[in-house]
Short mmCIF file of C-alpha atoms and ligand atoms in Angstrom, two decimals:
data_model
loop_
_atom_site.label_atom_id
_atom_site.label_comp_id
_atom_site.label_asym_id
_atom_site.label_seq_id
_atom_site.Cartn_x
_atom_site.Cartn_y
_atom_site.Cartn_z
CA MET P 40 64.44 95.21 154.44
CA PRO P 41 63.96 98.74 153.11
CA ASN P 42 63.57 99.78 156.69
CA GLN P 43 67.03 98.60 157.51
CA VAL P 44 68.55 100.59 154.73
CA ASN P 45 66.80 103.62 156.10
CA ILE P 46 68.16 103.12 159.57
CA LYS P 47 71.63 102.84 158.19
CA GLN P 48 71.28 106.04 156.28
CA ASN P 49 69.95 107.86 159.27
CA SER P 50 72.68 106.72 161.53
CA SER P 51 75.29 107.85 159.06
CA VAL P 52 73.63 111.26 158.90
CA GLU P 53 73.78 111.40 162.67
CA LYS P 54 77.37 110.30 162.68
CA ASN P 55 78.12 113.00 160.17
CA SER P 56 76.42 115.54 162.37
CA TRP P 57 78.69 114.35 165.13
CA ILE P 58 81.75 114.86 162.96
CA ASN P 59 80.58 118.38 162.12
CA LEU P 60 80.06 119.03 165.78
CA GLN P 61 83.57 117.87 166.61
CA LYS P 62 84.94 120.25 164.01
CA SER P 63 83.04 123.11 165.60
CA MET P 64 84.30 122.12 169.03
CA LEU P 65 87.84 122.06 167.72
CA SER P 66 87.62 125.55 166.33
CA LEU P 67 85.79 126.76 169.41
CA TYR P 68 88.12 125.38 172.06
CA GLY P 69 91.40 124.90 170.24
CA GLN P 70 93.62 121.91 169.63
CA ASP P 71 94.65 121.20 173.17
CA VAL P 72 91.27 121.01 174.81
CA TYR P 73 90.20 119.02 171.81
CA THR P 74 92.92 116.39 172.17
CA SER P 75 92.68 116.25 175.94
CA TRP P 76 88.94 115.76 176.17
CA LEU P 77 86.78 116.09 173.13
CA GLN P 78 88.63 113.64 170.99
CA ASN P 79 88.10 111.03 173.70
CA ILE P 80 84.37 111.03 173.10
CA THR P 81 82.99 108.39 170.76
CA PHE P 82 79.67 108.73 169.04
CA VAL P 83 77.52 105.65 169.70
CA LYS P 84 74.06 106.39 168.36
CA VAL P 85 71.04 108.59 168.62
CA ASP P 86 68.38 106.83 170.63
CA TYR P 87 65.02 108.60 170.32
CA ASN P 88 65.84 112.00 171.70
CA ALA P 89 69.15 111.10 173.33
CA LEU P 90 72.56 111.53 171.86
CA VAL P 91 74.49 108.53 173.19
CA LEU P 92 78.23 108.97 173.59
CA SER P 93 80.89 106.82 175.14
CA VAL P 94 84.01 107.75 177.05
CA LYS P 95 86.73 105.70 178.68
CA THR P 96 86.45 106.72 182.30
CA ARG P 97 84.10 108.29 184.78
CA PHE P 98 86.56 111.08 185.28
CA ILE P 99 86.41 112.06 181.63
CA ARG P 100 82.64 111.89 181.72
CA ASP P 101 82.41 114.11 184.80
CA TRP P 102 84.78 116.61 183.29
CA ILE P 103 82.88 116.76 180.05
CA VAL P 104 79.55 117.06 181.82
CA ALA P 105 80.88 119.90 183.94
CA HIS P 106 82.50 121.83 181.10
CA TYR P 107 81.27 120.93 177.66
CA ALA P 108 78.00 119.01 177.76
CA ASP P 109 75.79 122.08 177.35
CA LYS P 110 77.75 123.26 174.37
CA ILE P 111 77.75 119.80 172.81
CA LEU P 112 74.00 119.57 173.16
CA ASP P 113 73.49 123.06 171.75
CA LEU P 114 75.63 122.33 168.73
CA TYR P 115 74.15 118.92 168.17
CA LYS P 116 70.62 120.30 168.29
CA LYS P 117 71.53 122.53 165.40
CA GLU P 118 72.27 119.40 163.40
CA GLU P 119 69.55 117.12 164.71
CA GLN P 120 66.74 119.09 166.26
CA ASN P 121 64.91 116.25 167.96
CA VAL P 122 67.80 115.48 170.28
CA SER P 123 67.25 116.91 173.74
CA ARG P 124 69.71 115.19 176.04
CA ILE P 125 73.03 113.40 176.19
CA GLU P 126 73.67 109.96 177.64
CA PHE P 127 77.14 108.73 178.45
CA GLN P 128 78.32 105.15 178.35
CA ILE P 129 81.52 104.45 180.20
CA LEU P 130 83.76 101.87 178.64
CA GLU P 131 85.49 101.26 181.96
CA ARG P 132 88.76 100.46 180.36
CA THR P 133 90.24 101.28 183.70
CA GLU P 134 93.88 101.95 183.70
CA THR P 135 94.94 99.18 185.98
CA LYS P 136 98.04 97.07 185.87
CA ASN P 137 96.21 94.35 183.92
CA ASN P 138 96.10 96.35 180.80
CA LYS P 139 99.06 98.54 181.33
CA SER P 140 100.53 97.67 177.96
CA ASN P 141 97.37 98.94 176.44
CA VAL P 142 97.63 102.19 178.30
CA LEU P 143 101.21 102.72 177.33
CA GLU P 144 100.45 102.19 173.73
CA PHE P 145 97.67 104.69 173.91
CA GLU P 146 100.05 107.10 175.56
CA LYS P 147 102.76 106.60 173.04
CA LYS P 148 100.50 107.87 170.37
CA GLU P 149 99.60 111.02 172.16
CA SER P 150 102.73 111.75 174.15
CA ALA P 151 104.69 114.49 172.58
CA GLN P 152 107.60 114.92 174.93
CA ASP P 153 109.55 112.23 176.66
CA SER P 154 107.90 112.17 180.03
CA GLY P 155 107.75 108.58 181.10
CA GLY P 156 104.30 107.91 179.77
CA TYR P 157 102.71 111.12 180.98
CA GLY P 158 102.16 112.82 177.68
CA LEU P 159 102.38 116.56 177.94
CA SER P 160 101.32 118.98 175.30
CA LYS P 161 103.69 119.57 172.46
CA ILE P 162 105.15 122.98 171.86
CA ASP P 163 103.91 123.90 168.43
CA ASP P 164 106.85 124.94 166.30
CA LYS P 165 104.58 126.88 163.97
CA LEU P 166 103.57 129.31 166.69
CA VAL P 167 106.58 131.58 166.89
CA PHE P 168 107.40 135.26 167.30
CA ASP P 169 108.05 135.61 163.58
CA ASN P 170 104.37 135.17 162.83
CA PHE P 171 103.04 136.92 165.91
CA VAL P 172 101.78 140.33 164.89
CA VAL P 173 102.30 142.92 167.60
CA GLY P 174 99.95 145.87 167.99
CA ARG P 175 98.45 147.99 170.74
CA SER P 176 96.35 145.12 172.03
CA ASN P 177 99.24 142.83 172.85
CA GLU P 178 102.40 144.92 173.02
CA LEU P 179 102.43 144.76 176.80
CA ALA P 180 102.26 140.98 176.81
CA PHE P 181 104.78 140.82 174.00
CA SER P 182 107.34 142.94 175.79
CA ALA P 183 106.77 141.06 179.06
CA ALA P 184 107.43 137.82 177.19
CA ASN P 185 110.68 139.20 175.89
CA ARG P 186 111.75 140.38 179.29
CA ILE P 187 111.21 136.86 180.62
CA ILE P 188 113.21 135.32 177.83
CA ASP P 189 116.16 137.67 178.40
CA ASN P 190 115.96 137.50 182.12
CA LEU P 191 114.57 134.29 183.57
CA ASN P 192 113.12 134.43 187.10
CA LYS P 193 113.01 138.17 187.30
CA TYR P 194 109.26 138.20 187.04
CA ASN P 195 107.88 134.98 188.34
CA PRO P 196 105.31 133.90 187.38
CA LEU P 197 104.47 135.76 184.23
CA TYR P 198 100.69 135.73 184.03
CA ILE P 199 99.08 136.56 180.68
CA TYR P 200 95.32 136.85 180.44
CA GLY P 201 92.80 137.65 177.75
CA GLY P 202 89.64 136.46 175.98
CA VAL P 203 89.25 133.44 173.76
CA GLY P 204 91.11 133.40 170.48
CA LEU P 205 93.26 136.46 171.16
CA GLY P 206 96.66 134.81 170.96
CA LYS P 207 97.54 133.49 174.41
CA THR P 208 98.42 130.01 173.23
CA HIS P 209 100.34 131.47 170.32
CA LEU P 210 102.37 133.70 172.60
CA LEU P 211 103.04 130.91 175.10
CA ASN P 212 104.29 128.63 172.35
CA ALA P 213 106.43 131.39 170.92
CA ILE P 214 108.03 131.82 174.35
CA GLY P 215 108.52 128.06 174.58
CA ASN P 216 110.08 127.83 171.14
CA ARG P 217 112.47 130.68 171.82
CA LEU P 218 113.52 129.26 175.20
CA LEU P 219 114.02 125.80 173.75
CA THR P 220 116.89 127.20 171.73
CA LYS P 221 118.82 127.80 174.94
CA ILE P 222 117.35 125.52 177.60
CA ASP P 223 116.16 121.96 177.14
CA LYS P 224 113.87 121.52 180.12
CA VAL P 225 110.97 123.59 178.90
CA ILE P 226 107.63 122.01 179.65
CA TYR P 227 104.43 123.24 178.10
CA VAL P 228 101.16 121.84 179.34
CA SER P 229 97.58 122.90 179.26
CA ALA P 230 95.97 122.97 182.67
CA GLU P 231 93.43 120.49 181.41
CA ARG P 232 96.06 118.01 180.46
CA PHE P 233 97.82 118.58 183.73
CA MET P 234 94.63 117.57 185.55
CA TYR P 235 94.01 114.63 183.32
CA GLN P 236 97.51 113.25 183.72
CA PHE P 237 97.50 113.91 187.42
CA VAL P 238 94.35 111.88 187.95
CA ARG P 239 95.79 109.14 185.77
CA SER P 240 98.91 109.07 187.87
CA ILE P 241 96.81 108.56 190.99
CA LYS P 242 95.02 105.66 189.37
CA ASN P 243 98.27 104.15 188.19
CA ASN P 244 99.88 104.64 191.57
CA ASP P 245 102.46 106.76 189.91
CA VAL P 246 102.08 110.15 191.54
CA VAL P 247 105.75 110.45 192.43
CA LYS P 248 106.83 109.96 188.87
CA PHE P 249 104.27 112.45 187.72
CA LYS P 250 105.50 115.10 190.15
CA ASP P 251 109.10 114.51 189.19
CA ILE P 252 108.36 115.28 185.58
CA PHE P 253 107.03 118.68 186.47
CA ARG P 254 109.51 119.42 189.18
CA SER P 255 112.38 118.89 186.80
CA ALA P 256 111.26 121.75 184.57
CA LYS P 257 113.49 124.82 184.20
CA VAL P 258 110.59 126.58 182.58
CA LEU P 259 107.00 125.50 183.05
CA ILE P 260 104.41 126.98 180.73
CA ILE P 261 100.81 126.36 181.69
CA ASP P 262 98.03 127.25 179.30
CA ASP P 263 94.44 128.03 180.30
CA ILE P 264 94.87 127.86 184.02
CA GLN P 265 91.21 128.65 184.58
CA PHE P 266 90.65 124.91 184.19
CA VAL P 267 92.43 124.13 187.42
CA SER P 268 89.66 125.64 189.48
CA GLY P 269 87.39 123.36 191.43
CA LYS P 270 89.04 120.04 192.10
CA ASP P 271 90.58 120.34 195.51
CA VAL P 272 93.24 117.66 195.33
CA THR P 273 94.46 118.83 192.00
CA GLN P 274 94.50 122.42 193.12
CA GLU P 275 96.56 121.40 196.08
CA GLU P 276 98.94 119.41 193.92
CA PHE P 277 99.18 122.19 191.45
CA PHE P 278 100.01 124.64 194.18
CA HIS P 279 102.75 122.41 195.62
CA THR P 280 104.32 121.90 192.24
CA PHE P 281 104.11 125.59 191.59
CA ASN P 282 105.80 126.55 194.86
CA ALA P 283 108.47 123.92 194.52
CA LEU P 284 109.32 125.21 191.06
CA ILE P 285 109.47 128.85 192.03
CA GLU P 286 111.60 128.04 195.05
CA SER P 287 114.03 126.06 192.97
CA GLY P 288 114.39 128.97 190.58
CA SER P 289 112.32 127.78 187.65
CA GLN P 290 110.43 130.22 185.52
CA ILE P 291 106.69 129.84 185.27
CA VAL P 292 104.54 131.31 182.54
CA ILE P 293 100.78 131.10 182.78
CA SER P 294 97.85 131.99 180.59
CA CYS P 295 94.29 132.42 181.66
CA ASP P 296 91.03 133.78 180.32
CA ARG P 297 90.71 136.22 183.24
CA PRO P 298 92.83 138.05 185.83
CA PRO P 299 93.93 136.05 188.92
CA ASN P 300 91.39 137.66 191.22
CA ASP P 301 88.47 136.68 189.05
CA LEU P 302 89.23 132.97 189.24
CA ASP P 303 86.36 131.44 191.13
CA ARG P 304 86.88 128.57 193.47
CA ILE P 305 90.63 128.99 193.53
CA GLN P 306 92.05 129.40 196.98
CA ASP P 307 93.13 132.92 197.91
CA ARG P 308 96.71 131.96 198.65
CA ILE P 309 97.01 130.52 195.15
CA LYS P 310 95.54 133.67 193.67
CA SER P 311 98.05 135.83 195.45
CA ARG P 312 100.85 133.54 194.34
CA LEU P 313 99.62 133.85 190.78
CA SER P 314 99.62 137.64 190.91
CA GLY P 315 102.97 137.78 192.66
CA GLY P 316 105.06 138.16 189.50
CA LEU P 317 104.02 140.14 186.47
CA VAL P 318 100.41 140.24 185.30
CA VAL P 319 99.68 141.46 181.77
CA ASP P 320 96.65 141.33 179.52
CA ILE P 321 95.93 140.83 175.83
CA GLN P 322 93.05 142.84 174.42
CA ALA P 323 91.07 142.39 171.23
CA PRO P 324 93.15 143.72 168.31
CA ASP P 325 92.17 146.89 166.49
CA PHE P 326 91.32 147.01 162.80
CA GLU P 327 94.85 147.82 161.72
CA GLN P 328 96.30 144.87 163.56
CA ARG P 329 93.61 142.53 162.27
CA VAL P 330 94.45 143.57 158.72
CA LYS P 331 98.13 142.92 159.41
CA ILE P 332 97.39 139.42 160.70
CA LEU P 333 95.34 138.64 157.61
CA LYS P 334 97.96 140.01 155.26
CA GLN P 335 100.52 137.81 156.87
CA ARG P 336 98.20 134.84 156.30
CA CYS P 337 97.79 135.89 152.67
CA LEU P 338 101.47 135.77 152.15
CA LYS P 339 101.60 132.30 153.59
CA GLU P 340 98.71 131.14 151.42
CA PHE P 341 100.29 132.71 148.40
CA HIS P 342 103.47 130.74 148.88
CA ALA P 343 101.71 127.53 149.87
CA SER P 344 99.18 127.34 147.08
CA GLU P 345 99.96 126.05 143.64
CA LYS P 346 97.57 128.39 142.00
CA ASN P 347 98.89 131.49 143.73
CA ILE P 348 95.71 132.55 145.37
CA ILE P 349 95.45 136.29 145.56
CA ILE P 350 92.98 137.94 147.85
CA ASP P 351 91.96 141.51 147.21
CA GLU P 352 92.60 144.19 149.78
CA GLU P 353 88.90 144.89 149.72
CA ILE P 354 88.10 141.34 150.92
CA ILE P 355 90.76 141.53 153.62
CA ASN P 356 89.28 144.77 154.88
CA PHE P 357 85.85 143.23 154.82
CA ILE P 358 86.89 140.21 156.92
CA ALA P 359 88.86 142.39 159.33
CA GLY P 360 85.92 144.76 159.59
CA GLU P 361 83.36 142.07 160.37
CA LEU P 362 85.16 139.62 162.66
CA LYS P 363 86.36 141.69 165.53
CA LEU P 364 86.15 139.64 168.66
CA SER P 365 88.40 136.66 168.13
CA ILE P 366 91.48 136.27 165.98
CA ARG P 367 90.75 132.58 165.82
CA GLU P 368 87.34 133.19 164.28
CA MET P 369 88.72 135.78 161.94
CA ILE P 370 91.37 133.35 160.69
CA GLY P 371 88.69 130.68 160.38
CA ALA P 372 86.70 133.00 158.13
CA PHE P 373 89.79 133.80 156.12
CA ASN P 374 90.49 130.08 155.66
CA ARG P 375 87.01 129.55 154.34
CA ILE P 376 87.54 132.23 151.74
CA THR P 377 90.85 130.74 150.63
CA ALA P 378 89.34 127.26 150.55
CA TYR P 379 86.61 128.64 148.31
CA LEU P 380 89.14 130.35 146.08
CA SER P 381 91.24 127.24 145.73
CA ILE P 382 88.23 125.41 144.30
CA ASN P 383 86.51 128.19 142.39
CA TYR P 384 89.53 129.88 141.05
CA LYS P 385 88.07 133.28 140.26
CA LYS P 386 87.86 136.79 141.58
CA ILE P 387 85.28 137.25 144.28
CA SER P 388 83.39 140.33 145.33
CA VAL P 389 82.59 141.49 148.85
CA ALA P 390 79.06 140.20 148.29
CA ASP P 391 80.47 136.74 147.51
CA ALA P 392 82.60 136.88 150.63
CA LYS P 393 79.54 137.82 152.61
CA SER P 394 77.68 134.83 151.33
CA ILE P 395 80.59 132.44 151.90
CA LEU P 396 80.91 133.68 155.45
CA ARG P 397 77.27 134.03 156.25
CA ASP P 398 77.43 131.47 159.05
CA SER P 399 80.05 133.39 160.94
CA LEU P 400 78.58 136.79 160.15
CA ASN P 401 75.06 135.99 161.03
CA LYS P 402 74.72 133.36 163.71
CA ALA P 403 70.94 133.31 163.22
CA GLU P 404 71.39 131.99 159.73
CA ALA P 405 73.62 129.24 161.00
CA ASN P 406 70.58 127.85 162.80
CA LEU P 407 68.76 127.31 159.57
CA THR P 408 68.45 123.63 158.73
CA VAL P 409 68.00 121.79 155.46
CA GLU P 410 64.58 120.77 156.72
CA ASP P 411 63.57 124.42 157.20
CA ILE P 412 64.59 125.14 153.65
CA GLN P 413 62.67 122.15 152.30
CA LYS P 414 59.50 123.20 154.12
CA THR P 415 59.74 126.77 152.92
CA VAL P 416 60.37 125.77 149.31
CA VAL P 417 57.55 123.24 149.33
CA SER P 418 55.04 125.78 150.56
CA TYR P 419 56.36 128.52 148.26
CA TYR P 420 55.74 126.35 145.19
CA ASN P 421 52.65 124.82 146.64
CA ILE P 422 53.63 121.19 146.16
CA SER P 423 53.39 118.27 148.55
CA MET P 424 56.33 117.25 150.69
CA HIS P 425 55.70 113.68 149.66
CA ASP P 426 56.17 114.46 145.95
CA PHE P 427 59.06 116.72 146.72
CA MET P 428 60.92 113.92 148.51
CA SER P 429 59.91 111.24 146.02
CA SER P 430 61.88 110.17 142.98
CA ARG P 431 59.51 111.92 140.60
CA ARG P 432 61.31 113.93 137.99
CA SER P 433 58.61 116.13 136.52
CA ARG P 434 59.70 119.74 136.27
CA ALA P 435 57.07 120.86 138.79
CA VAL P 436 58.81 119.02 141.62
CA ALA P 437 62.32 118.59 140.28
CA ARG P 438 62.97 122.31 139.96
CA PRO P 439 61.91 123.20 143.51
CA ARG P 440 64.02 120.26 144.72
CA GLN P 441 67.04 121.69 142.92
CA ILE P 442 66.33 125.10 144.36
CA ALA P 443 66.14 123.66 147.85
CA MET P 444 69.46 121.89 147.35
CA TYR P 445 71.02 125.09 146.08
CA LEU P 446 69.73 127.08 149.06
CA SER P 447 70.88 124.37 151.45
CA LYS P 448 74.40 124.72 150.13
CA LYS P 449 74.26 128.52 150.23
CA MET P 450 72.55 128.94 153.54
CA THR P 451 73.75 126.13 155.79
CA SER P 452 77.18 124.75 156.55
CA LYS P 453 76.23 121.22 155.45
CA SER P 454 78.48 119.38 153.05
CA LEU P 455 77.28 118.19 149.65
CA PRO P 456 76.97 114.51 150.66
CA ASP P 457 75.13 115.60 153.78
CA ILE P 458 72.66 117.63 151.79
CA GLY P 459 72.17 114.76 149.35
CA ARG P 460 71.34 112.38 152.20
CA ARG P 461 68.72 114.76 153.49
CA PHE P 462 66.95 114.61 150.16
CA SER P 463 65.94 110.96 150.49
CA GLY P 464 69.48 109.73 150.24
CA ARG P 465 70.47 111.30 146.95
CA ASP P 466 74.05 111.33 145.79
CA HIS P 467 76.25 114.41 146.18
CA THR P 468 76.70 114.59 142.40
CA THR P 469 72.96 115.21 142.14
CA VAL P 470 73.40 118.14 144.49
CA ILE P 471 76.29 119.52 142.44
CA HIS P 472 74.18 119.23 139.32
CA ALA P 473 71.29 121.03 141.03
CA ILE P 474 73.51 123.89 142.15
CA LYS P 475 74.92 124.34 138.65
CA LYS P 476 71.49 124.28 137.12
CA VAL P 477 70.13 126.90 139.51
CA GLU P 478 73.16 129.14 139.02
CA GLU P 479 72.67 128.93 135.27
CA LEU P 480 69.01 129.85 135.54
CA ILE P 481 69.73 132.77 137.83
CA LEU P 482 71.99 134.26 135.18
CA LYS P 483 69.54 133.63 132.36
CA ASP P 484 66.18 134.42 133.87
CA LYS P 485 65.43 137.54 135.88
CA GLY P 486 62.11 136.18 137.09
CA PHE P 487 63.79 133.06 138.40
CA GLU P 488 66.45 135.13 140.10
CA ASN P 489 63.72 137.06 141.90
CA GLU P 490 62.13 133.84 143.09
CA ILE P 491 65.42 132.78 144.64
CA LYS P 492 65.86 136.18 146.29
CA ASP P 493 62.33 135.97 147.57
CA LEU P 494 62.94 132.54 149.09
CA ASN P 495 66.22 133.72 150.51
CA ASN P 496 64.46 136.60 152.28
CA LYS P 497 61.72 134.36 153.61
CA LEU P 498 64.32 132.02 155.06
CA ILE P 499 66.33 134.80 156.65
CA LYS P 500 63.23 136.29 158.26
CA ARG P 501 62.11 132.93 159.43
CA VAL P 502 65.04 132.44 161.81
P1 ADP W 226 93.89 131.87 172.65
O1 ADP W 226 94.87 130.87 173.17
O2 ADP W 226 94.01 133.21 173.31
O3 ADP W 226 92.48 131.38 172.65
P2 ADP W 226 95.30 131.43 170.17
O4 ADP W 226 96.69 131.69 170.60
O5 ADP W 226 94.92 130.01 169.99
O6 ADP W 226 94.24 132.14 171.12
O7 ADP W 226 95.06 132.24 168.82
C1 ADP W 226 94.02 131.94 167.91
C2 ADP W 226 94.54 132.01 166.51
O8 ADP W 226 94.93 133.34 166.19
C3 ADP W 226 95.78 131.19 166.27
O9 ADP W 226 95.70 130.66 164.97
C4 ADP W 226 96.91 132.15 166.37
O10 ADP W 226 98.03 131.75 165.60
C5 ADP W 226 96.30 133.42 165.82
N1 ADP W 226 96.85 134.62 166.43
C6 ADP W 226 96.54 135.10 167.65
N2 ADP W 226 97.21 136.23 167.92
C7 ADP W 226 97.96 136.48 166.83
C8 ADP W 226 98.89 137.51 166.48
N3 ADP W 226 99.15 138.51 167.32
N4 ADP W 226 99.49 137.44 165.27
C9 ADP W 226 99.20 136.44 164.43
N5 ADP W 226 98.35 135.44 164.69
C10 ADP W 226 97.72 135.45 165.89
MG1 MG W 227 94.48 128.98 173.92
#
């Protein structure tokens, strides 16, 4: 019996790890990739060293294996180190006529525009020009976008490229939103979704309908076109749709993570078509622009929060100074600070910010697990792991346990319930109590504070 309870606990830890992983994937790849592919993966179990996942179709499995499996495994290993491979189960809920009603229902939920069952991506009405900060890094792309809006078809296609998290999707949506005020046939789709829906249409014997949806567009906005590479049929279809649209006078806007010529496995004639209009890039923003973006976020937070969160200039400069490569990551870091402030309503120092953001600032630390911390604490205080994990409450083991919980919260990204579970299934309130206790002692007792610093250093060096 006790065994069973244990299994249950473990599997919920693993499930939680999966949820954490999905969150990381969402922030890594963005909403669209997430909804198109990653959300379609269901966690089944961890079987010895295999992470078992299920997906609906072979196509989804193949796509995930080709594009995301390595990353999924990497991230999952950070949560559960003994896992070394991924197994896929295919549910085979094939989209045949027998269960068409099922399929349509599924579609209804995810379809954002009226497109006869072929859900496209939704233009996000929060991504507009008003909140798009223009600086040296993106002024070229910004002015090209405006030229397109004022003068459709003059530059066709408009091709915008740049690294991850630099604002391509934002700019594309801003263009879409602006154009929607004067034209109604604006279609926005990520290349991934395009592929997914195209393959579905083949299975459903619906290709004509699928093509008609795209061919009716006055403006077609395609995000992340690098995902079209590879699949021959889809490339071909994409190319036909593309030509048909340009010939009928529709405007096409494209984003990509690289210039047209660097697209591997895309046919040359498609590449030259892609570069035939206007090609512009978005670079990483400079410090000044990063500060502007954060200040704009501050204003938004200030108005949105009940407590009127105020973030010091010093903290803004710190975040902008540290997170240089991706605006998405920088905003993620900013959000973590505001989340912290909305719970611990107090002034924070740069040192606090550093510790809140340590996962993003120092990737090595992010690899630290609760188990590493437990081992280090146990050996530091020279106690046995067995006693440490037991329910004994004597000071000699209880204090180190509290310290380990405190360090787990400070040094990993695990949630309180997650940490609790890793200490023989303790409750999150026990963890909260431990953290409070340790914080109290740090303030009161210099010697104790030094012990914590010492442990902290050992753990940092260890990774
Ligand atoms: P990409 O598509 O290039 O990976 P996104 O458009 O998704 O990047 O941008 C990542 C995040 O950064 C989004 O939250 C977006 O709103 C924000 N962002 C990007 N560029 C700007 C900008 N110039 N001004 C304000 N916010 C921006
Ligand atoms: Mg994007």
